[in-house]
Amino acid sequence: MDSELYDFGMIGLGTMGCNLLLNMADNHFAVVGFDINRAKAEEFEASANPHTIVKGVFELSSMIQQLKKPRKIMMLVPAGKPVDDVINNLLPLVEKEDIIIDGGNSHFTDTLNRIHFLLEKGIHFMGIGISGGEMGARTGPSIMPGGDKVAWQQVKPILEAVSAKVNGEPCVAYMGKGAAGHYVKMVHNGIEYAIMQLISEVYDMLRRGAALNVDDLHEVFKSWNKGEMQSFLLEITADILAHKDVDTGRPMVDVILDKAGSKGTGKWTSQNAMDLALPIPTIDAAVSARDISVYKDQRNAAAELYGTANEKFIKDKQKFIEQVHDALYFATIICYAQGFALLHKASFELDMEVPLPDVIKIWRGGCIIRSALLDDFYSVYKKNPDLPNMLLNKKIARLLKGKEKKLRTVIRQVTPLKIPVAGFASALAYFDAYCSSQLPTNLIQAQRDFFGAHMYQRVDREGTFHNEWQPLPEHKKEEVEHRP
Ligand code: 6PG
């Protein structure tokens, strides 16, 4: 068997793995893919373009023997135990200086543990976030590598070649130390959850609230996607609404059950944000909204018990569509602002040194949350990479101020119709709290001190204080007086 023929090896020839390897092959790299399923390996090899160097194998050792050294091996397998299984299978076959990459959506703490485990054995391990779905992998994803800088230099030319390009620049950059690649991808997905939630609420408001039909909705999203909010998620929403079910002829959205799935990255974003005490309530609301959707039977029972809204519709449809457009614009900016604020804090707290401008730059193309808005965000962070929250920037303030009123009007109109808008409402509440120099948390501090002597700070003096909120009962007073 010829040895050291291939530049890159892939473990797991699912659609993502196949597509990314074929993309590498199209970019003149010699690639080999392994799958335990022989048919998949053969199918993969057969699907390669002519004149590309592509090999499918079903024995792991065969792949390892044929890779150029240091070997560059990526796995695209489900997060969790499958990743550890692959590592354990690789360990007897690889050598010092070889590079193992996890390109899936692993939890960043797992990635950190794996980095340390493999470092002791002289193996470079990288956690890399890859966004763009199956099509993105084939035609150019956004790629978020982090951790080992030696390994990054080795894989950089390959990843730059296969990534999406914006203005000729690759949508891949070093995302920071340790598990930064997977952390950044996790936050990307948190923002993805929140924007998807907002779009679903728009669909609901326009359909249930203003009686638009699915064809009208398709037109609305299509036209919005030509404007200032142009984005991948708006584009696919318009496409989805044009699809009919082949069996029934009904719109596809009407035959899909309203129970949302999730693989965990949105929840992880919320969990970690809570750990860091950095509020991202619109992402939290999106995670909860998916969870509520799962309780279909209970929702049915509750709908019967409490009743649905009267069949009242918003009369001026055109005006309402324009208001909802601006509300979505406003709330979408809030979603990104929350995600960026989390990255800013996590970068420091988790010692990752995440280059926020680079993150935004590589999210402009290839990934699920790509949007025309990111150009504005990039210019803001390029000038001020240390901005703790994008809302503090004057340019962003101008964008938001132009739409703020519309968001308030939209929420006011849909609540009597019992249309749940947790995403929009949380975006507005976050904005209002963040922009309040006086919050009612002074009362919370008083309550905490009242029942638990938890102390408070004063507005007029330095230090921490406790107040005697209630007179002690007589017997307690005596106890205190007779204390030694
Ligand atoms: C991407 C996507 C991708 C995947 C999500 C779906 O960036 O390409 O985010 O990673 O589609 O993991 O996640 P849920 O199943 O949790 O919605």
PDB file of C-alpha atoms in Angstrom, residues 63-275:
ATOM      1  CA  MET A  63      -6.643   5.830   6.762  1.00  0.00           C
ATOM      2  CA  ILE A  64      -3.984   6.623   9.354  1.00  0.00           C
ATOM      3  CA  GLN A  65      -1.232   4.862   7.377  1.00  0.00           C
ATOM      4  CA  GLN A  66      -1.978   6.856   4.250  1.00  0.00           C
ATOM      5  CA  LEU A  67      -1.943  10.350   5.781  1.00  0.00           C
ATOM      6  CA  LYS A  68       0.965  12.770   5.407  1.00  0.00           C
ATOM      7  CA  LYS A  69       2.707  13.616   8.696  1.00  0.00           C
ATOM      8  CA  PRO A  70       1.978  15.347  10.926  1.00  0.00           C
ATOM      9  CA  ARG A  71      -1.413  13.764  10.301  1.00  0.00           C
ATOM     10  CA  LYS A  72      -4.430  16.021  10.180  1.00  0.00           C
ATOM     11  CA  ILE A  73      -7.530  14.122  11.208  1.00  0.00           C
ATOM     12  CA  MET A  74     -10.972  15.601  11.777  1.00  0.00           C
ATOM     13  CA  MET A  75     -13.960  13.841  13.273  1.00  0.00           C
ATOM     14  CA  LEU A  76     -17.525  14.874  12.564  1.00  0.00           C
ATOM     15  CA  VAL A  77     -19.472  12.626  14.899  1.00  0.00           C
ATOM     16  CA  PRO A  78     -22.223  13.353  17.472  1.00  0.00           C
ATOM     17  CA  ALA A  79     -21.055  15.197  20.603  1.00  0.00           C
ATOM     18  CA  GLY A  80     -20.362  13.278  23.825  1.00  0.00           C
ATOM     19  CA  LYS A  81     -19.264   9.644  24.050  1.00  0.00           C
ATOM     20  CA  PRO A  82     -18.762   9.135  20.286  1.00  0.00           C
ATOM     21  CA  VAL A  83     -15.981  11.770  20.370  1.00  0.00           C
ATOM     22  CA  ASP A  84     -14.194   9.958  23.223  1.00  0.00           C
ATOM     23  CA  ASP A  85     -14.654   6.625  21.459  1.00  0.00           C
ATOM     24  CA  VAL A  86     -12.999   7.996  18.323  1.00  0.00           C
ATOM     25  CA  ILE A  87     -10.102   9.415  20.373  1.00  0.00           C
ATOM     26  CA  ASN A  88      -9.585   6.071  22.103  1.00  0.00           C
ATOM     27  CA  ASN A  89      -9.603   4.248  18.772  1.00  0.00           C
ATOM     28  CA  LEU A  90      -7.099   6.711  17.325  1.00  0.00           C
ATOM     29  CA  LEU A  91      -4.647   6.691  20.209  1.00  0.00           C
ATOM     30  CA  PRO A  92      -2.829   3.431  19.341  1.00  0.00           C
ATOM     31  CA  LEU A  93      -2.550   4.512  15.695  1.00  0.00           C
ATOM     32  CA  VAL A  94      -1.359   8.139  15.828  1.00  0.00           C
ATOM     33  CA  GLU A  95       2.072   9.561  16.682  1.00  0.00           C
ATOM     34  CA  LYS A  96       3.387  12.592  18.541  1.00  0.00           C
ATOM     35  CA  GLU A  97       2.733  15.893  16.717  1.00  0.00           C
ATOM     36  CA  ASP A  98      -0.301  14.491  14.882  1.00  0.00           C
ATOM     37  CA  ILE A  99      -3.380  16.719  14.951  1.00  0.00           C
ATOM     38  CA  ILE A 100      -6.840  15.509  15.943  1.00  0.00           C
ATOM     39  CA  ILE A 101      -9.739  17.890  15.338  1.00  0.00           C
ATOM     40  CA  ASP A 102     -13.260  17.697  16.698  1.00  0.00           C
ATOM     41  CA  GLY A 103     -15.400  19.598  14.188  1.00  0.00           C
ATOM     42  CA  GLY A 104     -18.740  18.831  15.853  1.00  0.00           C
ATOM     43  CA  ASN A 105     -20.792  20.736  18.402  1.00  0.00           C
ATOM     44  CA  SER A 106     -19.035  19.499  21.551  1.00  0.00           C
ATOM     45  CA  HIS A 107     -19.453  21.158  24.927  1.00  0.00           C
ATOM     46  CA  PHE A 108     -16.444  23.419  25.482  1.00  0.00           C
ATOM     47  CA  THR A 109     -15.622  21.876  28.862  1.00  0.00           C
ATOM     48  CA  ASP A 110     -15.346  18.424  27.245  1.00  0.00           C
ATOM     49  CA  THR A 111     -13.034  19.943  24.653  1.00  0.00           C
ATOM     50  CA  LEU A 112     -10.831  21.446  27.366  1.00  0.00           C
ATOM     51  CA  ASN A 113     -10.512  18.069  29.104  1.00  0.00           C
ATOM     52  CA  ARG A 114      -9.617  16.381  25.820  1.00  0.00           C
ATOM     53  CA  ILE A 115      -6.993  19.034  25.025  1.00  0.00           C
ATOM     54  CA  HIS A 116      -5.241  18.360  28.339  1.00  0.00           C
ATOM     55  CA  PHE A 117      -5.560  14.584  28.048  1.00  0.00           C
ATOM     56  CA  LEU A 118      -4.000  14.520  24.576  1.00  0.00           C
ATOM     57  CA  LEU A 119      -1.365  17.160  25.296  1.00  0.00           C
ATOM     58  CA  GLU A 120       0.200  14.767  27.812  1.00  0.00           C
ATOM     59  CA  LYS A 121       0.577  12.284  24.969  1.00  0.00           C
ATOM     60  CA  GLY A 122       2.133  14.837  22.609  1.00  0.00           C
ATOM     61  CA  ILE A 123      -0.961  14.978  20.382  1.00  0.00           C
ATOM     62  CA  HIS A 124      -2.433  18.309  19.268  1.00  0.00           C
ATOM     63  CA  PHE A 125      -6.196  18.461  19.788  1.00  0.00           C
ATOM     64  CA  MET A 126      -8.376  21.241  18.428  1.00  0.00           C
ATOM     65  CA  GLY A 127     -12.041  22.049  18.941  1.00  0.00           C
ATOM     66  CA  ILE A 128     -13.370  23.687  15.805  1.00  0.00           C
ATOM     67  CA  GLY A 129     -16.859  25.069  15.320  1.00  0.00           C
ATOM     68  CA  ILE A 130     -18.246  24.698  11.810  1.00  0.00           C
ATOM     69  CA  SER A 131     -21.419  26.455  10.760  1.00  0.00           C
ATOM     70  CA  GLY A 132     -23.448  26.436   7.598  1.00  0.00           C
ATOM     71  CA  GLY A 133     -25.164  23.061   7.614  1.00  0.00           C
ATOM     72  CA  GLU A 134     -24.799  20.511   4.847  1.00  0.00           C
ATOM     73  CA  MET A 135     -24.744  23.009   1.985  1.00  0.00           C
ATOM     74  CA  GLY A 136     -22.294  25.225   3.823  1.00  0.00           C
ATOM     75  CA  ALA A 137     -19.880  22.327   4.308  1.00  0.00           C
ATOM     76  CA  ARG A 138     -19.914  21.654   0.567  1.00  0.00           C
ATOM     77  CA  THR A 139     -19.751  25.221  -0.721  1.00  0.00           C
ATOM     78  CA  GLY A 140     -18.049  27.178   2.076  1.00  0.00           C
ATOM     79  CA  PRO A 141     -18.835  27.199   5.795  1.00  0.00           C
ATOM     80  CA  SER A 142     -17.826  29.628   8.502  1.00  0.00           C
ATOM     81  CA  ILE A 143     -15.108  27.933  10.551  1.00  0.00           C
ATOM     82  CA  MET A 144     -14.230  28.704  14.175  1.00  0.00           C
ATOM     83  CA  PRO A 145     -10.931  27.103  15.214  1.00  0.00           C
ATOM     84  CA  GLY A 146      -9.444  27.590  18.643  1.00  0.00           C
ATOM     85  CA  GLY A 147      -6.743  26.290  20.970  1.00  0.00           C
ATOM     86  CA  ASP A 148      -3.434  24.865  19.830  1.00  0.00           C
ATOM     87  CA  LYS A 149      -1.639  27.518  17.753  1.00  0.00           C
ATOM     88  CA  VAL A 150       0.915  25.084  16.274  1.00  0.00           C
ATOM     89  CA  ALA A 151      -1.920  22.912  14.993  1.00  0.00           C
ATOM     90  CA  TRP A 152      -3.798  25.981  13.736  1.00  0.00           C
ATOM     91  CA  GLN A 153      -0.831  26.996  11.548  1.00  0.00           C
ATOM     92  CA  GLN A 154      -0.767  23.491  10.066  1.00  0.00           C
ATOM     93  CA  VAL A 155      -4.460  23.365   9.156  1.00  0.00           C
ATOM     94  CA  LYS A 156      -4.892  27.058   8.315  1.00  0.00           C
ATOM     95  CA  PRO A 157      -4.252  26.771   4.529  1.00  0.00           C
ATOM     96  CA  ILE A 158      -6.806  23.957   4.199  1.00  0.00           C
ATOM     97  CA  LEU A 159      -9.476  25.675   6.294  1.00  0.00           C
ATOM     98  CA  GLU A 160      -8.959  29.004   4.539  1.00  0.00           C
ATOM     99  CA  ALA A 161      -9.347  27.330   1.163  1.00  0.00           C
ATOM    100  CA  VAL A 162     -12.639  25.585   2.016  1.00  0.00           C
ATOM    101  CA  SER A 163     -14.305  28.345   4.027  1.00  0.00           C
ATOM    102  CA  ALA A 164     -16.854  30.859   2.749  1.00  0.00           C
ATOM    103  CA  LYS A 165     -15.399  34.134   1.477  1.00  0.00           C
ATOM    104  CA  VAL A 166     -16.653  37.677   2.038  1.00  0.00           C
ATOM    105  CA  ASN A 167     -15.023  40.336  -0.147  1.00  0.00           C
ATOM    106  CA  GLY A 168     -12.398  37.707  -0.948  1.00  0.00           C
ATOM    107  CA  GLU A 169     -11.543  37.170   2.738  1.00  0.00           C
ATOM    108  CA  PRO A 170     -11.928  33.687   4.248  1.00  0.00           C
ATOM    109  CA  CYS A 171     -14.558  33.159   6.938  1.00  0.00           C
ATOM    110  CA  VAL A 172     -12.149  31.399   9.259  1.00  0.00           C
ATOM    111  CA  ALA A 173      -9.894  32.877  11.930  1.00  0.00           C
ATOM    112  CA  TYR A 174      -8.275  31.878  15.186  1.00  0.00           C
ATOM    113  CA  MET A 175     -10.928  32.259  17.909  1.00  0.00           C
ATOM    114  CA  GLY A 176      -8.743  32.137  20.988  1.00  0.00           C
ATOM    115  CA  LYS A 177      -7.104  29.862  23.530  1.00  0.00           C
ATOM    116  CA  GLY A 178      -8.247  26.500  24.888  1.00  0.00           C
ATOM    117  CA  ALA A 179     -11.763  25.549  23.868  1.00  0.00           C
ATOM    118  CA  ALA A 180     -12.527  28.970  22.332  1.00  0.00           C
ATOM    119  CA  GLY A 181     -13.514  27.443  18.977  1.00  0.00           C
ATOM    120  CA  HIS A 182     -16.306  25.412  20.512  1.00  0.00           C
ATOM    121  CA  TYR A 183     -17.266  28.218  22.895  1.00  0.00           C
ATOM    122  CA  VAL A 184     -17.685  30.701  20.032  1.00  0.00           C
ATOM    123  CA  LYS A 185     -19.709  28.143  18.042  1.00  0.00           C
ATOM    124  CA  MET A 186     -21.927  27.561  21.099  1.00  0.00           C
ATOM    125  CA  VAL A 187     -22.685  31.285  21.342  1.00  0.00           C
ATOM    126  CA  HIS A 188     -23.289  31.399  17.577  1.00  0.00           C
ATOM    127  CA  ASN A 189     -25.941  28.737  18.121  1.00  0.00           C
ATOM    128  CA  GLY A 190     -27.443  30.629  21.069  1.00  0.00           C
ATOM    129  CA  ILE A 191     -27.910  33.651  18.801  1.00  0.00           C
ATOM    130  CA  GLU A 192     -29.253  31.293  16.127  1.00  0.00           C
ATOM    131  CA  TYR A 193     -31.902  30.002  18.572  1.00  0.00           C
ATOM    132  CA  ALA A 194     -32.947  33.557  19.491  1.00  0.00           C
ATOM    133  CA  ILE A 195     -33.261  34.844  15.917  1.00  0.00           C
ATOM    134  CA  MET A 196     -35.165  31.716  14.855  1.00  0.00           C
ATOM    135  CA  GLN A 197     -37.547  32.307  17.774  1.00  0.00           C
ATOM    136  CA  LEU A 198     -38.110  35.929  16.705  1.00  0.00           C
ATOM    137  CA  ILE A 199     -38.826  34.882  13.120  1.00  0.00           C
ATOM    138  CA  SER A 200     -41.294  32.247  14.304  1.00  0.00           C
ATOM    139  CA  GLU A 201     -43.041  34.922  16.409  1.00  0.00           C
ATOM    140  CA  VAL A 202     -43.240  37.196  13.346  1.00  0.00           C
ATOM    141  CA  TYR A 203     -44.846  34.331  11.420  1.00  0.00           C
ATOM    142  CA  ASP A 204     -47.350  33.844  14.247  1.00  0.00           C
ATOM    143  CA  MET A 205     -48.147  37.565  14.639  1.00  0.00           C
ATOM    144  CA  LEU A 206     -48.719  38.065  10.932  1.00  0.00           C
ATOM    145  CA  ARG A 207     -50.651  34.849  10.456  1.00  0.00           C
ATOM    146  CA  ARG A 208     -52.801  34.723  13.585  1.00  0.00           C
ATOM    147  CA  GLY A 209     -52.760  38.434  14.343  1.00  0.00           C
ATOM    148  CA  ALA A 210     -53.228  39.931  10.895  1.00  0.00           C
ATOM    149  CA  ALA A 211     -54.756  36.958   9.053  1.00  0.00           C
ATOM    150  CA  LEU A 212     -52.083  36.770   6.376  1.00  0.00           C
ATOM    151  CA  ASN A 213     -51.998  33.477   4.505  1.00  0.00           C
ATOM    152  CA  VAL A 214     -48.852  31.445   3.871  1.00  0.00           C
ATOM    153  CA  ASP A 215     -48.369  32.845   0.360  1.00  0.00           C
ATOM    154  CA  ASP A 216     -48.609  36.410   1.719  1.00  0.00           C
ATOM    155  CA  LEU A 217     -46.076  35.496   4.384  1.00  0.00           C
ATOM    156  CA  HIS A 218     -43.705  34.115   1.781  1.00  0.00           C
ATOM    157  CA  GLU A 219     -43.863  37.473  -0.020  1.00  0.00           C
ATOM    158  CA  VAL A 220     -43.276  39.432   3.190  1.00  0.00           C
ATOM    159  CA  PHE A 221     -40.152  37.484   4.137  1.00  0.00           C
ATOM    160  CA  LYS A 222     -38.894  37.555   0.555  1.00  0.00           C
ATOM    161  CA  SER A 223     -39.153  41.329   0.396  1.00  0.00           C
ATOM    162  CA  TRP A 224     -37.598  41.819   3.856  1.00  0.00           C
ATOM    163  CA  ASN A 225     -34.684  39.685   2.739  1.00  0.00           C
ATOM    164  CA  LYS A 226     -33.927  42.233   0.024  1.00  0.00           C
ATOM    165  CA  GLY A 227     -33.572  45.039   2.558  1.00  0.00           C
ATOM    166  CA  GLU A 228     -31.417  46.100   5.497  1.00  0.00           C
ATOM    167  CA  MET A 229     -32.070  42.848   7.397  1.00  0.00           C
ATOM    168  CA  GLN A 230     -31.005  40.528   4.576  1.00  0.00           C
ATOM    169  CA  SER A 231     -29.983  37.233   6.173  1.00  0.00           C
ATOM    170  CA  PHE A 232     -29.716  33.506   5.635  1.00  0.00           C
ATOM    171  CA  LEU A 233     -32.493  32.795   8.148  1.00  0.00           C
ATOM    172  CA  LEU A 234     -34.928  35.192   6.423  1.00  0.00           C
ATOM    173  CA  GLU A 235     -34.022  33.712   3.070  1.00  0.00           C
ATOM    174  CA  ILE A 236     -34.738  30.120   4.120  1.00  0.00           C
ATOM    175  CA  THR A 237     -37.934  31.211   5.905  1.00  0.00           C
ATOM    176  CA  ALA A 238     -39.243  32.679   2.632  1.00  0.00           C
ATOM    177  CA  ASP A 239     -38.266  29.451   0.829  1.00  0.00           C
ATOM    178  CA  ILE A 240     -39.909  27.251   3.460  1.00  0.00           C
ATOM    179  CA  LEU A 241     -43.181  29.172   3.157  1.00  0.00           C
ATOM    180  CA  ALA A 242     -43.258  28.530  -0.595  1.00  0.00           C
ATOM    181  CA  HIS A 243     -43.054  24.754  -0.114  1.00  0.00           C
ATOM    182  CA  LYS A 244     -46.146  22.560  -0.494  1.00  0.00           C
ATOM    183  CA  ASP A 245     -46.506  19.056   0.919  1.00  0.00           C
ATOM    184  CA  VAL A 246     -46.505  16.584  -1.966  1.00  0.00           C
ATOM    185  CA  ASP A 247     -49.025  14.262  -0.270  1.00  0.00           C
ATOM    186  CA  THR A 248     -51.668  16.801   0.661  1.00  0.00           C
ATOM    187  CA  GLY A 249     -50.888  19.909  -1.382  1.00  0.00           C
ATOM    188  CA  ARG A 250     -51.004  21.928   1.838  1.00  0.00           C
ATOM    189  CA  PRO A 251     -48.230  24.373   2.795  1.00  0.00           C
ATOM    190  CA  MET A 252     -45.386  22.339   4.334  1.00  0.00           C
ATOM    191  CA  VAL A 253     -45.461  24.434   7.515  1.00  0.00           C
ATOM    192  CA  ASP A 254     -49.052  23.298   8.073  1.00  0.00           C
ATOM    193  CA  VAL A 255     -48.191  19.604   8.096  1.00  0.00           C
ATOM    194  CA  ILE A 256     -45.214  19.954  10.454  1.00  0.00           C
ATOM    195  CA  LEU A 257     -45.990  19.309  14.135  1.00  0.00           C
ATOM    196  CA  ASP A 258     -45.276  22.328  16.362  1.00  0.00           C
ATOM    197  CA  LYS A 259     -42.871  20.552  18.742  1.00  0.00           C
ATOM    198  CA  ALA A 260     -39.326  21.932  18.449  1.00  0.00           C
ATOM    199  CA  GLY A 261     -36.243  19.748  18.757  1.00  0.00           C
ATOM    200  CA  SER A 262     -32.872  20.852  20.072  1.00  0.00           C
ATOM    201  CA  LYS A 263     -29.480  19.284  20.468  1.00  0.00           C
ATOM    202  CA  GLY A 264     -28.347  21.353  23.426  1.00  0.00           C
ATOM    203  CA  THR A 265     -26.138  24.201  22.235  1.00  0.00           C
ATOM    204  CA  GLY A 266     -28.767  26.867  22.996  1.00  0.00           C
ATOM    205  CA  LYS A 267     -29.259  25.475  26.492  1.00  0.00           C
ATOM    206  CA  TRP A 268     -25.491  25.348  27.062  1.00  0.00           C
ATOM    207  CA  THR A 269     -25.241  29.019  26.061  1.00  0.00           C
ATOM    208  CA  SER A 270     -27.874  29.950  28.639  1.00  0.00           C
ATOM    209  CA  GLN A 271     -26.332  27.728  31.305  1.00  0.00           C
ATOM    210  CA  ASN A 272     -22.894  29.221  30.848  1.00  0.00           C
ATOM    211  CA  ALA A 273     -24.236  32.769  30.700  1.00  0.00           C
ATOM    212  CA  MET A 274     -25.923  32.127  34.068  1.00  0.00           C
ATOM    213  CA  ASP A 275     -22.630  30.808  35.455  1.00  0.00           C
TER     214      ASP A 275
END
